[in-house]
Coordinates of C-alpha atoms and ligand atoms in Angstrom, one line a residue:
M7 CA 87.0 -10.1 238.0
V8 CA 83.4 -11.3 238.2
N9 CA 81.7 -10.2 241.4
Q10 CA 80.4 -13.5 242.8
T11 CA 77.1 -13.5 244.6
N12 CA 74.5 -16.1 245.5
G13 CA 71.6 -13.6 245.6
N14 CA 71.0 -14.5 249.2
G15 CA 73.1 -12.0 251.0
G16 CA 75.9 -14.5 251.0
F17 CA 73.8 -17.2 252.6
N18 CA 74.6 -20.6 251.2
F19 CA 72.1 -22.7 253.1
E20 CA 75.0 -24.2 255.0
T21 CA 74.1 -25.5 258.4
N22 CA 77.7 -25.6 259.6
V23 CA 79.4 -22.7 261.2
T24 CA 82.6 -22.0 259.3
V25 CA 85.0 -19.3 260.6
P26 CA 88.7 -18.6 260.9
V27 CA 90.0 -18.8 264.5
T28 CA 92.9 -16.3 264.9
V29 CA 95.4 -16.7 267.7
H30 CA 97.9 -14.0 268.5
L31 CA 100.6 -14.9 271.0
E32 CA 103.0 -12.5 272.7
N33 CA 105.4 -12.7 275.6
E34 CA 107.5 -10.1 277.3
N35 CA 109.8 -10.0 274.3
G36 CA 107.1 -9.5 271.7
P37 CA 105.4 -11.9 269.3
V38 CA 106.0 -15.5 269.9
V39 CA 107.0 -17.1 266.6
N40 CA 106.6 -20.7 265.5
A41 CA 104.4 -21.9 268.4
P42 CA 102.1 -24.8 267.7
V43 CA 98.4 -24.0 268.0
T44 CA 95.6 -26.6 268.2
V45 CA 91.9 -25.8 267.9
S46 CA 89.5 -28.5 269.1
E47 CA 86.1 -29.0 270.5
T48 CA 85.1 -31.2 273.4
Q49 CA 82.2 -33.4 272.4
S50 CA 79.4 -34.3 274.8
N51 CA 81.0 -37.7 275.3
G52 CA 84.1 -36.0 276.6
E53 CA 86.3 -36.7 273.7
T54 CA 88.4 -34.1 272.1
N55 CA 87.8 -33.6 268.4
I56 CA 90.6 -31.7 266.7
L57 CA 89.4 -29.1 264.2
G58 CA 92.6 -27.7 263.0
Q59 CA 96.2 -27.0 263.7
G60 CA 98.7 -24.3 262.8
T61 CA 101.9 -22.5 263.8
T62 CA 102.3 -18.8 264.7
N63 CA 104.0 -16.7 262.0
S64 CA 106.6 -14.0 262.3
Q65 CA 103.9 -11.7 263.8
G66 CA 103.0 -14.3 266.4
T67 CA 99.7 -15.0 264.7
A68 CA 98.1 -18.3 263.5
V69 CA 94.8 -18.3 261.5
I70 CA 93.1 -21.7 261.6
P71 CA 89.9 -22.3 259.7
V72 CA 87.4 -24.4 261.4
S73 CA 83.9 -25.7 260.6
V74 CA 81.5 -27.1 263.2
P75 CA 77.9 -28.0 263.3
P76 CA 75.6 -25.2 264.5
T77 CA 75.1 -26.7 267.9
V78 CA 78.8 -25.9 268.7
T79 CA 79.1 -22.4 270.1
E80 CA 82.7 -22.4 271.4
V81 CA 86.0 -24.1 270.6
Q82 CA 89.1 -24.8 272.6
I83 CA 92.6 -23.4 271.9
S84 CA 95.8 -24.9 273.0
V85 CA 99.4 -23.8 272.6
I86 CA 102.2 -25.9 273.8
G87 CA 105.6 -24.4 274.8
V88 CA 108.2 -24.3 277.5
N89 CA 109.1 -22.0 280.3
P90 CA 112.5 -20.7 279.2
T91 CA 113.7 -20.3 282.8
T92 CA 112.9 -23.7 284.1
G93 CA 112.5 -25.7 280.8
E94 CA 109.2 -27.0 282.0
V95 CA 106.7 -27.8 279.3
Q96 CA 103.6 -25.6 279.5
E97 CA 100.3 -25.6 277.8
V98 CA 98.2 -22.5 277.4
T99 CA 94.6 -23.4 277.0
G100 CA 91.4 -21.4 276.6
T101 CA 88.0 -21.2 275.0
V102 CA 86.7 -18.8 272.4
P103 CA 83.1 -18.4 271.0
V104 CA 82.3 -19.1 267.4
Q105 CA 78.7 -18.0 268.0
I106 CA 77.3 -15.4 270.4
P107 CA 73.7 -14.5 271.2
A108 CA 72.1 -12.4 268.5
P109 CA 71.6 -8.7 269.5
P110 CA 68.1 -7.4 270.3
T111 CA 66.1 -6.5 267.2
T112 CA 66.1 -2.8 266.1
T113 CA 62.4 -2.7 266.9
G114 CA 63.1 -3.5 270.5
G115 CA 62.0 -7.1 270.3
T116 CA 63.9 -9.8 272.1
S117 CA 66.7 -11.5 270.2
S118 CA 66.6 -15.0 269.1
G119 CA 69.3 -17.3 267.9
T120 CA 73.0 -16.6 267.6
V121 CA 75.4 -14.8 265.3
V122 CA 78.6 -16.3 264.1
V123 CA 81.8 -14.7 265.1
A124 CA 85.3 -15.2 263.9
P125 CA 87.1 -15.1 267.2
T126 CA 90.6 -13.6 267.8
A127 CA 92.4 -14.7 271.0
N128 CA 95.1 -12.3 272.1
L129 CA 97.4 -14.1 274.4
N130 CA 100.0 -12.4 276.4
T131 CA 101.9 -14.9 278.4
N132 CA 105.2 -14.3 280.1
N133 CA 107.8 -17.0 280.6
F134 CA 106.4 -18.9 277.7
Q135 CA 108.1 -19.8 274.4
P136 CA 107.8 -22.5 271.8
T137 CA 109.7 -25.6 272.4
N138 CA 112.0 -24.4 269.5
G139 CA 112.8 -27.7 267.9
C140 CA 111.8 -30.7 269.9
V141 CA 111.2 -31.8 273.4
Q142 CA 110.9 -35.5 272.7
A143 CA 109.2 -36.3 276.0
V144 CA 106.3 -34.2 274.7
D145 CA 106.5 -34.6 271.0
A146 CA 108.0 -38.0 270.1
D147 CA 108.1 -37.5 266.4
C148 CA 109.3 -33.9 266.6
D149 CA 106.6 -32.7 264.1
G150 CA 105.7 -29.7 266.3
V151 CA 102.5 -31.4 267.5
A152 CA 102.6 -32.6 271.1
D153 CA 101.8 -36.3 271.6
Q154 CA 98.5 -35.5 273.3
Y155 CA 97.2 -33.9 270.1
D156 CA 99.1 -36.1 267.7
E157 CA 97.0 -39.0 266.4
F158 CA 100.1 -40.2 264.5
P159 CA 102.7 -39.7 267.4
T160 CA 105.4 -41.6 265.6
D161 CA 104.8 -40.2 262.1
P162 CA 106.1 -36.7 261.6
K163 CA 104.2 -36.3 258.3
L164 CA 100.8 -36.7 259.9
A165 CA 99.3 -35.2 262.9
F166 CA 95.5 -35.6 263.2
V167 CA 92.3 -37.0 261.8
A168 CA 89.6 -34.6 261.0
R169 CA 86.3 -36.5 261.5
S170 CA 83.2 -35.0 260.0
G171 CA 80.6 -36.9 262.1
R172 CA 77.5 -38.0 260.2
Y173 CA 75.7 -35.8 257.7
T174 CA 73.0 -36.2 255.0
I175 CA 73.3 -34.6 251.6
A176 CA 69.9 -34.0 249.9
F177 CA 69.3 -32.8 246.4
E178 CA 66.4 -31.3 244.4
D179 CA 66.8 -32.6 240.8
L180 CA 64.7 -30.6 238.3
F181 CA 67.6 -28.2 237.6
P182 CA 67.5 -25.8 235.8
D183 CA 63.9 -25.7 236.9
A184 CA 63.1 -24.9 240.5
G185 CA 61.4 -28.1 241.4
D186 CA 59.0 -28.8 244.3
A187 CA 61.5 -28.1 247.1
D188 CA 61.0 -31.5 248.8
L189 CA 64.7 -32.1 248.9
N190 CA 64.4 -35.8 248.7
D191 CA 65.2 -36.5 245.0
H192 CA 68.6 -38.0 246.0
T193 CA 69.5 -38.4 249.6
T194 CA 72.7 -39.9 251.0
V195 CA 73.9 -40.4 254.6
F196 CA 77.7 -40.0 254.7
T197 CA 80.7 -39.6 257.0
T198 CA 84.3 -38.7 256.2
E199 CA 87.7 -38.7 257.8
M200 CA 90.8 -36.9 256.6
D201 CA 94.3 -37.6 257.7
K202 CA 96.0 -34.3 258.1
T203 CA 99.6 -33.0 258.3
P204 CA 100.9 -30.8 261.1
D205 CA 100.1 -27.8 258.8
N206 CA 96.5 -28.8 258.1
K207 CA 97.0 -30.3 254.7
V208 CA 95.1 -33.5 253.7
K209 CA 96.9 -36.7 252.7
V210 CA 94.0 -39.1 252.8
I211 CA 90.2 -38.8 252.6
R212 CA 88.1 -41.8 253.7
G213 CA 84.3 -41.9 253.5
I214 CA 81.3 -44.1 253.6
F215 CA 78.1 -43.2 251.7
T216 CA 74.7 -44.8 252.0
H217 CA 72.0 -44.0 249.5
V218 CA 68.7 -43.6 251.4
G219 CA 66.3 -41.6 249.2
K220 CA 65.2 -41.3 245.6
G221 CA 62.0 -39.4 245.5
A222 CA 62.4 -38.8 241.8
G223 CA 61.9 -40.2 238.3
Y224 CA 65.3 -39.1 237.1
N225 CA 68.4 -41.3 237.8
H226 CA 71.5 -39.7 239.4
E227 CA 75.0 -40.5 240.4
L228 CA 76.8 -38.9 243.4
R229 CA 80.3 -37.7 242.6
L230 CA 83.1 -35.7 244.3
S231 CA 85.1 -33.0 242.4
L232 CA 88.6 -32.1 243.8
D233 CA 90.4 -29.1 242.5
V234 CA 94.0 -29.8 243.6
P235 CA 97.4 -29.6 241.9
V236 CA 98.3 -33.3 242.4
G237 CA 96.9 -36.8 241.5
A238 CA 95.6 -39.4 243.8
T239 CA 94.9 -43.1 244.1
F240 CA 91.2 -43.8 244.5
Q241 CA 89.9 -47.0 246.0
V242 CA 86.2 -48.0 246.2
N243 CA 84.0 -50.9 247.1
Y244 CA 80.4 -51.4 247.7
V245 CA 77.9 -53.4 249.8
D246 CA 74.1 -53.8 249.4
G247 CA 71.5 -53.2 252.1
S248 CA 72.3 -56.5 253.7
N249 CA 76.1 -55.8 253.9
K250 CA 76.8 -58.2 251.1
A251 CA 79.3 -57.2 248.4
W252 CA 77.4 -55.3 245.6
T253 CA 78.6 -55.7 242.1
G254 CA 76.0 -53.7 240.2
C255 CA 78.2 -50.6 239.6
A256 CA 79.7 -51.6 236.3
A257 CA 76.2 -52.2 234.7
A258 CA 74.9 -48.8 235.9
A259 CA 74.6 -46.0 233.4
K260 CA 77.2 -43.3 233.7
Y261 CA 76.6 -39.6 233.4
V262 CA 80.1 -38.0 233.2
A263 CA 81.8 -38.6 229.9
G264 CA 85.5 -39.4 230.2
A265 CA 85.5 -40.0 234.0
T266 CA 88.2 -42.2 235.3
G267 CA 88.0 -44.9 237.9
D268 CA 84.2 -45.3 237.9
C269 CA 83.4 -48.5 239.9
T270 CA 86.9 -49.7 239.9
G271 CA 89.1 -47.0 241.4
G272 CA 92.5 -46.3 240.1
T273 CA 95.2 -43.7 239.8
L274 CA 93.7 -40.4 238.8
T275 CA 95.4 -37.2 237.6
A276 CA 94.6 -33.8 238.9
A277 CA 92.3 -33.2 235.9
Q278 CA 90.5 -36.5 236.4
L279 CA 90.0 -35.7 240.1
K280 CA 88.4 -32.4 239.1
K281 CA 86.1 -34.0 236.5
G282 CA 84.5 -36.1 239.3
I283 CA 85.1 -39.3 241.2
L284 CA 82.2 -41.7 241.2
I285 CA 80.9 -42.2 244.8
L286 CA 77.5 -43.8 244.2
P287 CA 76.4 -44.9 240.7
S288 CA 73.1 -44.4 239.0
S289 CA 70.3 -44.2 241.6
D290 CA 68.0 -46.6 239.7
K291 CA 70.4 -49.3 240.8
T292 CA 71.5 -48.1 244.3
L293 CA 68.1 -48.2 246.0
F294 CA 67.0 -51.4 244.2
G295 CA 64.0 -49.7 242.5
K296 CA 62.6 -48.2 245.7
Q297 CA 62.4 -44.6 246.8
N298 CA 61.9 -44.2 250.5
S299 CA 59.6 -41.4 249.5
P300 CA 56.0 -42.0 250.7
A301 CA 53.2 -39.4 250.2
P302 CA 52.3 -37.3 253.2
G303 CA 50.2 -39.3 255.6
A304 CA 51.0 -42.7 253.9
S305 CA 52.1 -45.5 256.1
F306 CA 55.9 -45.9 256.2
A307 CA 57.2 -48.5 258.7
A308 CA 60.5 -50.2 259.3
K309 CA 59.7 -52.9 256.8
D310 CA 59.1 -50.2 254.1
F311 CA 62.5 -48.6 254.6
V312 CA 65.2 -49.7 252.1
R313 CA 68.8 -49.2 252.9
G314 CA 70.5 -48.6 249.7
V315 CA 74.0 -49.3 248.4
T316 CA 76.9 -48.2 250.6
S317 CA 80.2 -47.2 249.1
N318 CA 83.5 -47.2 251.0
V319 CA 85.9 -44.8 249.5
T320 CA 89.6 -43.9 250.1
I321 CA 91.4 -41.2 248.2
T322 CA 95.2 -40.9 248.9
F323 CA 96.9 -37.8 247.4
A324 CA 100.3 -38.1 245.9
E325 CA 101.3 -35.1 248.1
P326 CA 99.3 -33.5 250.9
V327 CA 96.9 -30.8 249.6
D328 CA 95.3 -27.7 251.1
L329 CA 91.5 -28.3 250.9
N330 CA 90.7 -25.2 252.9
T331 CA 89.9 -23.1 249.9
S332 CA 86.5 -22.0 248.5
K333 CA 87.0 -24.2 245.4
N334 CA 87.2 -27.3 247.5
M335 CA 85.4 -26.6 250.8
V336 CA 82.1 -24.8 251.4
G337 CA 80.5 -25.0 254.8
G338 CA 83.1 -27.5 255.9
H339 CA 82.1 -29.9 253.2
L340 CA 83.8 -31.0 250.0
N341 CA 82.4 -30.5 246.5
W342 CA 79.9 -33.4 246.3
F343 CA 77.7 -33.1 243.2
L344 CA 75.1 -34.9 241.3
A345 CA 75.2 -35.9 237.6
F346 CA 72.0 -37.2 236.2
N347 CA 70.3 -38.7 233.1
Q348 CA 68.9 -35.5 231.6
K349 CA 70.8 -33.5 229.0
T350 CA 71.2 -29.9 228.0
N351 CA 72.9 -29.4 224.7
N352 CA 73.6 -33.1 224.6
V353 CA 75.5 -33.1 227.9
Y354 CA 74.3 -34.7 231.1
R355 CA 73.3 -32.1 233.6
Q356 CA 75.0 -31.6 237.0
I357 CA 73.9 -30.1 240.3
Y358 CA 76.3 -28.5 242.7
R359 CA 75.8 -27.0 246.2
P360 CA 75.7 -23.2 246.5
G361 CA 79.1 -21.6 246.7
Y362 CA 80.9 -23.5 244.0
V363 CA 79.7 -22.5 240.6
F364 CA 79.0 -19.0 239.4
G365 CA 77.7 -17.8 236.0
A366 CA 79.1 -15.1 233.8
N367 CA 76.8 -12.6 235.6
G368 CA 78.5 -13.6 238.9
K369 CA 75.3 -15.2 240.2
D370 CA 75.4 -18.6 241.9
T371 CA 74.3 -21.1 239.3
Y372 CA 72.8 -23.4 241.9
I373 CA 70.5 -21.1 243.8
D374 CA 67.2 -20.9 241.9
S375 CA 65.1 -17.9 241.0
K376 CA 63.2 -18.1 244.3
G377 CA 66.5 -18.1 246.2
F378 CA 66.4 -21.9 247.0
P379 CA 69.3 -24.3 246.6
W380 CA 69.2 -27.5 244.7
A381 CA 71.3 -29.2 247.4
I382 CA 71.7 -29.0 251.1
I383 CA 73.8 -30.8 253.8
V384 CA 72.2 -31.5 257.2
P385 CA 74.0 -32.8 260.3
G386 CA 73.0 -36.3 261.3
V387 CA 70.6 -38.6 259.5
F388 CA 68.0 -36.3 257.9
N389 CA 64.4 -37.2 257.9
H390 CA 63.8 -35.8 254.4
P391 CA 60.4 -34.4 253.4
T392 CA 57.6 -36.7 252.1
A393 CA 57.0 -36.7 248.4
G394 CA 56.1 -33.4 247.0
S395 CA 56.2 -31.6 250.3
D396 CA 57.7 -28.1 250.0
I397 CA 60.0 -27.7 253.0
R398 CA 59.4 -24.0 252.9
K399 CA 55.6 -23.8 253.1
A400 CA 53.8 -23.8 256.4
S401 CA 51.1 -26.0 254.9
S402 CA 53.5 -28.8 253.8
T403 CA 56.6 -28.7 255.9
G404 CA 57.7 -31.0 258.7
Y405 CA 60.2 -28.3 259.7
A406 CA 58.5 -25.1 260.5
Y407 CA 61.8 -23.4 261.4
F408 CA 63.4 -24.1 258.0
S409 CA 62.0 -20.9 256.5
T410 CA 62.8 -18.9 259.7
W411 CA 66.4 -20.1 259.4
A412 CA 66.6 -19.4 255.7
E413 CA 64.9 -16.0 255.9
S414 CA 67.3 -14.9 258.7
N415 CA 70.2 -15.9 256.5
G416 CA 71.1 -18.6 258.9
T417 CA 71.0 -16.6 262.1
S418 CA 67.8 -17.9 263.7
H419 CA 67.0 -21.6 264.3
K420 CA 70.3 -23.0 263.1
D421 CA 69.0 -26.3 264.5
W422 CA 65.8 -26.3 262.4
Y423 CA 66.5 -29.9 261.3
T424 CA 66.3 -31.2 264.9
Q425 CA 62.8 -29.9 265.4
I426 CA 60.1 -31.8 263.5
T427 CA 57.1 -29.7 263.9
N428 CA 54.7 -31.8 261.8
P429 CA 55.7 -35.5 261.4
T430 CA 53.1 -36.0 258.6
Y431 CA 55.5 -34.3 256.2
V432 CA 58.8 -36.1 257.0
V433 CA 60.0 -39.7 256.3
K434 CA 61.3 -41.5 259.3
I435 CA 64.7 -42.3 257.8
K436 CA 66.5 -41.7 261.1
D437 CA 64.3 -44.2 263.0
F438 CA 65.1 -47.0 260.5
Y439 CA 68.6 -46.3 259.3
T440 CA 71.1 -48.8 260.6
E441 CA 74.8 -49.1 260.6
N442 CA 76.4 -51.2 257.9
G443 CA 79.5 -53.3 257.5
F444 CA 81.8 -50.5 256.6
S445 CA 81.3 -48.6 259.9
A446 CA 84.2 -50.4 261.5
Y447 CA 86.6 -48.7 259.2
L448 CA 85.6 -45.3 260.5
I449 CA 84.6 -46.4 263.9
K450 CA 85.1 -43.0 265.6
A451 CA 83.7 -41.0 262.8
V452 CA 80.4 -42.8 262.3
R453 CA 79.4 -42.7 265.9
K454 CA 76.0 -41.2 266.2
N455 CA 76.4 -37.6 265.5
I456 CA 76.3 -36.0 268.9
F457 CA 75.3 -32.7 267.3
E458 CA 71.8 -33.9 266.5
V459 CA 70.7 -32.4 269.8
S460 CA 68.8 -29.2 269.9
A461 CA 70.8 -26.0 270.1
S462 CA 68.3 -24.8 272.6
L463 CA 70.0 -27.0 275.1
I464 CA 73.1 -25.1 274.8
V465 CA 73.9 -22.3 277.2
I466 CA 76.5 -19.9 276.0
G467 CA 79.1 -19.2 278.6
A468 CA 78.8 -15.9 280.3
A469 CA 82.5 -15.2 279.8
L470 CA 82.9 -14.8 276.1
G471 CA 86.5 -13.6 276.2
F472 CA 89.4 -15.9 276.2
F473 CA 90.4 -17.1 279.5
M474 CA 93.7 -18.7 279.8
K475 CA 95.4 -21.1 282.1
K476 CA 98.8 -22.6 282.0
R477 CA 99.2 -26.2 282.8
G478 CA 102.5 -27.5 284.0
P479 CA 104.3 -30.6 282.8
K480 CA 102.1 -32.9 284.8
A481 CA 99.0 -31.9 282.9
N482 CA 100.9 -32.4 279.7
A483 CA 101.6 -36.0 280.2
A484 CA 100.2 -38.0 277.4
S485 CA 97.5 -40.2 278.7
Ligands
CA25 CA1 104.2 -35.1 267.3
CA26 CA1 102.9 -37.0 264.1
CA27 CA1 61.8 -32.8 244.4

């Protein structure tokens, strides 16, 4: 087996914190088996965002993978069961950290930033057992997910919607050459939702994708590769920057030979899903000949900003699939990639994010010789660098903490993208970006990403252990 490495100490330039949350549940009789566990986070607007669900196994353990933006330092756990003596429904809730303060440096300096932890919550709770079947007052569709956490309370096949919040994916396009590290050659603002089963499998993926940057001479298309054992139906439609239906996809050049469903959607086999679903066609069409890539110091006002084509995509799998595998999910994001109009050995080149593609030597193909990636995903609407501005260099970066973050392998300044240290070197995409006609379809998911706030605002709770409380039936009433 090839030893896979990205040459960066495992650092993939992922801003998200991705960890397994382990919950071990025991009562006076030993491990509690088959108990439903929900991991969520409470957003600053007070809403609960479900991150994952699972069921304890024969050892009383559930391992639930979660991925959150770096401004989230703790997640909530809930287990619903009953008191076997009284029959009352009970909920055990608590909080575990996914990041803790970094330890002091070995040279005695003060610590900065946080380190990611994969928390384990050991719960010992007497007079608590799973509902063992179904208490319909609490779980109307008897799928093991209580109504209060079930976004499909009358559909036993579905349990919740995983909402990404808004992100920006930005590419460097000179691959296989290193390029100028301005990360603005192809920039897309996107949001996804996934309808999930009670056991965390995905039945439907929805997404909206708006092209906002083409600081490049090459032309590129954005695609999604899915490595799953089943086929899917793929639906897609487009609007232009004025929310009018856009019909330019068919005429755009295509860069993946033999792809299926480009521009039209259709029913795709597993092999066709892996080859790549067209999300946004060739970038010479989707930004209407513009770039949103001014030189440093050049004027760039609202009237200069061009909102590119937006695609509205729905992928419905024939059967629910587990996407929580490294071949489909890195840093909490699916395998979005770029295909572009330059060929090697007569085949159009492609660019992937780190973590997905490794060469025969085991090295990550998409981290360059200087240890820099050709693609990055940033929470929120990213003000990408101005033309030719190396994001790493002190003399040309708008984000002084980017290098600090990268050199610390993601430990320090996880929120580098929230701190613009020199506005000369960033393009004010975020100021000018506006919603579009498709937002209504994903109304909860496209809400302004609340994680765009600075992590420095976050105070990590003094109690890092799991503290648990039981709530009686009153607290369980679905609201
Ligand atoms: Ca249910
Ligand atoms: Ca349900
Ligand atoms: Ca570039």
